[in-house]
CSV table of C-alpha atoms in Angstrom, one decimal:
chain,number,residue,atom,x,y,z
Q,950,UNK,CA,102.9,30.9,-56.3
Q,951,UNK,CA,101.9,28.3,-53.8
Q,952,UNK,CA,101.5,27.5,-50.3
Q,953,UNK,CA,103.0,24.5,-48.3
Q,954,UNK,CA,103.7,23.4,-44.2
Q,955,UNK,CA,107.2,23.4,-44.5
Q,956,UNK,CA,107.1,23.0,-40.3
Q,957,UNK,CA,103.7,21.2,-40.8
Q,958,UNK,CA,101.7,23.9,-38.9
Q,959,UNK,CA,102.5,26.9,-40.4
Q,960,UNK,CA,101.8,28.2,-43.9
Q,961,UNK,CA,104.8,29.5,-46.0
Q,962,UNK,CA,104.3,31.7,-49.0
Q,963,UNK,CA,106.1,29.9,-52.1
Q,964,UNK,CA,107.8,32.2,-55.3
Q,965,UNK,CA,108.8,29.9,-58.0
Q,966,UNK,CA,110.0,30.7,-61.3
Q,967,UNK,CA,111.7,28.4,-64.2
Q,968,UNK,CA,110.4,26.0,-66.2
Q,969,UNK,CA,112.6,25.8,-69.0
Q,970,UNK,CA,115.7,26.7,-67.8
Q,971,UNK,CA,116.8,28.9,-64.7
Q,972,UNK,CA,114.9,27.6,-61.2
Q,973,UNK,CA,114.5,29.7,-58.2
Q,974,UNK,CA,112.0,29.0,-55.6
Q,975,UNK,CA,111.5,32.1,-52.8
Q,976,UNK,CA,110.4,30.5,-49.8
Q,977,UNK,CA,108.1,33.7,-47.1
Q,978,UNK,CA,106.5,33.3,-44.2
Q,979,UNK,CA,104.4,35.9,-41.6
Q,980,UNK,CA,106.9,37.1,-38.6
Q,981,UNK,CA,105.3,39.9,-36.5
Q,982,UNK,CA,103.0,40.8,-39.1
Q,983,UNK,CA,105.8,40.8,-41.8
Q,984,UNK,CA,106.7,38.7,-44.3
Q,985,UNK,CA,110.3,37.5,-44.3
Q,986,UNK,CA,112.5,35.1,-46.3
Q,987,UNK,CA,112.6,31.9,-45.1
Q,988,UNK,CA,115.3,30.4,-47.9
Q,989,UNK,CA,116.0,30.4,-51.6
Q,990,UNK,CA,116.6,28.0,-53.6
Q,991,UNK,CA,118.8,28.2,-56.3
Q,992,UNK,CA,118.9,25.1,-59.1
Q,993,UNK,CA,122.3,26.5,-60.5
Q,994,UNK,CA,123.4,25.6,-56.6
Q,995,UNK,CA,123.0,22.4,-57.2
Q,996,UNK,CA,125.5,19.5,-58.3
Q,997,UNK,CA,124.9,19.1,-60.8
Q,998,UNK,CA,122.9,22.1,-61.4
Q,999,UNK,CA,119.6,21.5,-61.9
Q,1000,UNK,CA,117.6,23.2,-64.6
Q,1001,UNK,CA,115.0,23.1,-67.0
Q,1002,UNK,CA,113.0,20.2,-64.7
Q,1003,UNK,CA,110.7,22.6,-64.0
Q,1004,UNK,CA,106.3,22.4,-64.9
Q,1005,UNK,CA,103.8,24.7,-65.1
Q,1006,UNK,CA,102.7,24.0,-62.0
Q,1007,UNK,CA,103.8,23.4,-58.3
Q,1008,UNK,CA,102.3,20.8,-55.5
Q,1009,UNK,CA,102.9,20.6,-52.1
Q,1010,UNK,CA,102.6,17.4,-50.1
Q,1011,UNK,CA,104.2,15.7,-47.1
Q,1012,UNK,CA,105.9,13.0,-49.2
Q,1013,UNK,CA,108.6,11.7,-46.5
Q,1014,UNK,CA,106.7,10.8,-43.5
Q,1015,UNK,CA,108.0,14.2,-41.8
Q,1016,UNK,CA,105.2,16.0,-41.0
Q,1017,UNK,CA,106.5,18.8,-43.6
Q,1018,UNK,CA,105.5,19.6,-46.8
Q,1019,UNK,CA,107.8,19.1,-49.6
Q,1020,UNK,CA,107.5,21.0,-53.0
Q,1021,UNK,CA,107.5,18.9,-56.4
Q,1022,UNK,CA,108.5,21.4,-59.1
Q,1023,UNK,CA,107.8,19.0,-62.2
Q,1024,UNK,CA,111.4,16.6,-62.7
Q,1025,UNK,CA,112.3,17.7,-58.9
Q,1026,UNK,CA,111.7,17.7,-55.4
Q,1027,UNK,CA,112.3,20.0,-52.8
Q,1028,UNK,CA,112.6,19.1,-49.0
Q,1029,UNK,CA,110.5,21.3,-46.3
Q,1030,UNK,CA,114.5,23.1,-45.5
Q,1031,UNK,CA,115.2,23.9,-49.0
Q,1032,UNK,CA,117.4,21.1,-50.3
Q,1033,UNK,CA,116.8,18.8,-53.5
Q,1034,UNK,CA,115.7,15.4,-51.9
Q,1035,UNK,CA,116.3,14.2,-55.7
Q,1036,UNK,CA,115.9,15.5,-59.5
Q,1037,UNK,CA,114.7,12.7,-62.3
Q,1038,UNK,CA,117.1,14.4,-64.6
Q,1039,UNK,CA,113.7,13.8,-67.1
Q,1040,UNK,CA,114.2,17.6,-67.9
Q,1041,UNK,CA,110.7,19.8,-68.5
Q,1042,UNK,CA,107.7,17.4,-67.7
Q,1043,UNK,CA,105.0,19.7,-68.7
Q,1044,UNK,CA,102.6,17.7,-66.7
Q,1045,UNK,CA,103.2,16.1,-63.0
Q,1046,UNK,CA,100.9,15.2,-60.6
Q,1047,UNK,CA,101.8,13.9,-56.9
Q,1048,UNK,CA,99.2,11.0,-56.4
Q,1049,UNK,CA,98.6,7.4,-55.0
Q,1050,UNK,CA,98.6,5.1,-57.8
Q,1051,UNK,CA,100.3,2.2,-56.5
Q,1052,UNK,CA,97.7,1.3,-53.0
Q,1053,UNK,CA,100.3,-1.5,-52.8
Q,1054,UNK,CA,103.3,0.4,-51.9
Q,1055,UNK,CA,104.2,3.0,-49.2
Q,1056,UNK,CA,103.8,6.5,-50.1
Q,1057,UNK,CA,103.0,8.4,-53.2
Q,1058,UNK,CA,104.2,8.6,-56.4
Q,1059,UNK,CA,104.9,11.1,-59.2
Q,1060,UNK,CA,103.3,10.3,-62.6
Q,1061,UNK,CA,104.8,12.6,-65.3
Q,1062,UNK,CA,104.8,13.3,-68.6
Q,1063,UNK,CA,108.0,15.0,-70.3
Q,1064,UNK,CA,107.8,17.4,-73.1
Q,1065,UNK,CA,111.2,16.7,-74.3
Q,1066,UNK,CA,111.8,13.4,-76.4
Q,1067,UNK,CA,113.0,10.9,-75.3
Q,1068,UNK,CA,113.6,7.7,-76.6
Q,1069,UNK,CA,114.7,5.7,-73.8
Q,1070,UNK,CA,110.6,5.2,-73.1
Q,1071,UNK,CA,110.6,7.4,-70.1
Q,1072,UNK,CA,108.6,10.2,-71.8
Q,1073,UNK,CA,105.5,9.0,-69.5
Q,1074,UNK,CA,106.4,7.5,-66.0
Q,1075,UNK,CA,105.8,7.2,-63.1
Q,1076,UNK,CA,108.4,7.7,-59.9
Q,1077,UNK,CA,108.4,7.5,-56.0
Q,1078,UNK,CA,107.6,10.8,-54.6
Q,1079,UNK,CA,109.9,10.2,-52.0
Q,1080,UNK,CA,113.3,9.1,-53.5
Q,1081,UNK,CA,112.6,10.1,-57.4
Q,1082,UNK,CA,113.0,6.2,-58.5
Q,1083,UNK,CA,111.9,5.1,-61.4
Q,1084,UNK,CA,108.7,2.6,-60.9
Q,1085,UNK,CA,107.5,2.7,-64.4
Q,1086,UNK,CA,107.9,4.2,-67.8
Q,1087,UNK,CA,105.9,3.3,-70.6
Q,1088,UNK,CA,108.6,1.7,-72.8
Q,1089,UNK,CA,107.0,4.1,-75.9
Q,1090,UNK,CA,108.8,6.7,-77.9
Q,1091,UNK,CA,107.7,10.4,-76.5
Q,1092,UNK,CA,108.2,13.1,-78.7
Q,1093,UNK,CA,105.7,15.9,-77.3
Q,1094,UNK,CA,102.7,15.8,-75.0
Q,1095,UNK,CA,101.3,17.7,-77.4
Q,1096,UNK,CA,101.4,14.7,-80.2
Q,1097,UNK,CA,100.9,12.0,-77.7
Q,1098,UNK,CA,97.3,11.4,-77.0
Q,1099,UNK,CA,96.9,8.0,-74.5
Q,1100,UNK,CA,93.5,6.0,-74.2
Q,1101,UNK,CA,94.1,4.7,-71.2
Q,1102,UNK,CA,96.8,4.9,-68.0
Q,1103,UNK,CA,99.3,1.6,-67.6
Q,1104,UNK,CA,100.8,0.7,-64.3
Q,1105,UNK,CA,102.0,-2.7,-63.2
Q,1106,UNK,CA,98.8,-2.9,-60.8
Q,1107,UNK,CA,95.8,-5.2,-61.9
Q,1108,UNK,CA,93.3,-3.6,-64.4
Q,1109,UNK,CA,95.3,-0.9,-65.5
Q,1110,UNK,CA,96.3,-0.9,-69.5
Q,1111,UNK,CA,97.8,1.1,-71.8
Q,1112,UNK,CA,97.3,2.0,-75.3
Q,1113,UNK,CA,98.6,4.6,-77.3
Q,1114,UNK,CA,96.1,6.7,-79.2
Q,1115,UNK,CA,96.9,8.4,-82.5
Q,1116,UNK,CA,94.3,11.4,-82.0
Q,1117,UNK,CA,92.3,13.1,-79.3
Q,1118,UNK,CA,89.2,11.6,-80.4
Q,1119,UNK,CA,90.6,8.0,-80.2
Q,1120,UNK,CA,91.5,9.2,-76.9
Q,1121,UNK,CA,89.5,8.9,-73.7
Q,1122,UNK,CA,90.0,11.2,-70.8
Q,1123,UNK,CA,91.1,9.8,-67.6
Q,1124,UNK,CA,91.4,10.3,-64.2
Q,1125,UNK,CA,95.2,10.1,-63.1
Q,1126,UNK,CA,94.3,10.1,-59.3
C-alpha cells in the first residue's frame, strides 16, 4: 500500500502486489466520497512483460519534472498515468531507495541492490530515476544481499569509497541518502 500525487494535488490510494514474479499495481482515488479505480497496471502487459522487478517496498516521488508522482516498484518505474517510464531488467532488488546522490547531476537517482546474482557487477548500482540508466554498478560479484555486507557506499563523486566487507561486524552502517 502507498500513497502518491499522481495529478500533483490529489492523493491516490496505491495496491501493489508482486515481488517475485506477477506485478499488479491498483491505482484508487476519493470521487464523491467513494473510492474508484483510477488504472491498473499489469506487468504481464508489458513488452516485454515485466516481472519479478518488484521490492519489498514502494516510493513515490516526482522524478520527471512533471509535477506528478511516479511510483518506483524496486527494478521499475511507473509514470503518474500508469505506463512503465522504464524497467532495469535487474530483476528482484530487494532493496531500492529513490535519493539524491549525485548533487552534480539533474534529478534523482535509484541506488539498488539485487537479490539475484549477477555477475556482470551490477548486483549494487545505482540508476537515473528518470530514464532507468545505468550511472554506476560496483564492478563486484553479487550473489545475495544477504551475503554481501559493504563498509562503505562508492560513487564516482569525491569522498565516496567502496569496500567490500566479509561480515556484518567488518561492516559499518551507512546512510544511503
Amino acid at each position: 500500500m502507498g500513497v502518491a500525487y499522481l495529478d500533483g494535488k490529489t492523493p491516490f490510494i496505491l495496491a501493489a502486489r508482486g515481488t517475485y514474479k506477477l506485478m499488479v499495481v491498483d491505482v484508487w482515488m476519493s470521487k464523491d466520497g467513494k473510492l474508484q479505480r483510477a488504472w491498473r497496471w499489469d506487468g504481464d502487459e508489458e513488452n516485454p512483460i515485466v516481472r519479478s522487478m518488484g521490492a519489498h517496498s514502494m516510493v513515490t516521488a516526482d522524478v520527471d519534472g512533471d509535477g506528478r508522482d511516479e511510483i518506483l516498484l524496486g527494478s521499475c518505474m511507473l509514470d503518474d498515468n500508469g505506463t512503465l517510464l522504464w524497467s532495469s531488467g535487474l530483476g528482484h532488488s530487494d532493496k531500492a531507495y529513490l535519493c539524491k546522490l549525485r548533487p552534480d547531476t539533474e534529478g534523482m537517482q535509484v541506488f539498488m541492490v539485487s537479490e539475484p546474482k549477477k555477475e556482470d557487477g551490477r548486483g549494487v548500482s545505482v540508476v537515473d530515476a528518470a530514464t532507468g540508466k545505468l550511472i554506476w554498478a560496483s564492478g563486484r560479484l553479487l550473489i545475495t544481499w544477504a551475503t554481501a555486507w559493504w563498509r562503505t557506499l562508492t560513487l564516482p563523486i569525491p569522498a565516496w569509497n567502496a569496500l567490500p566487507a566479509k561480515t556484518a561486524r567488518e561492516a559499518a552502517p551507512i546512510s544511503i541518502c
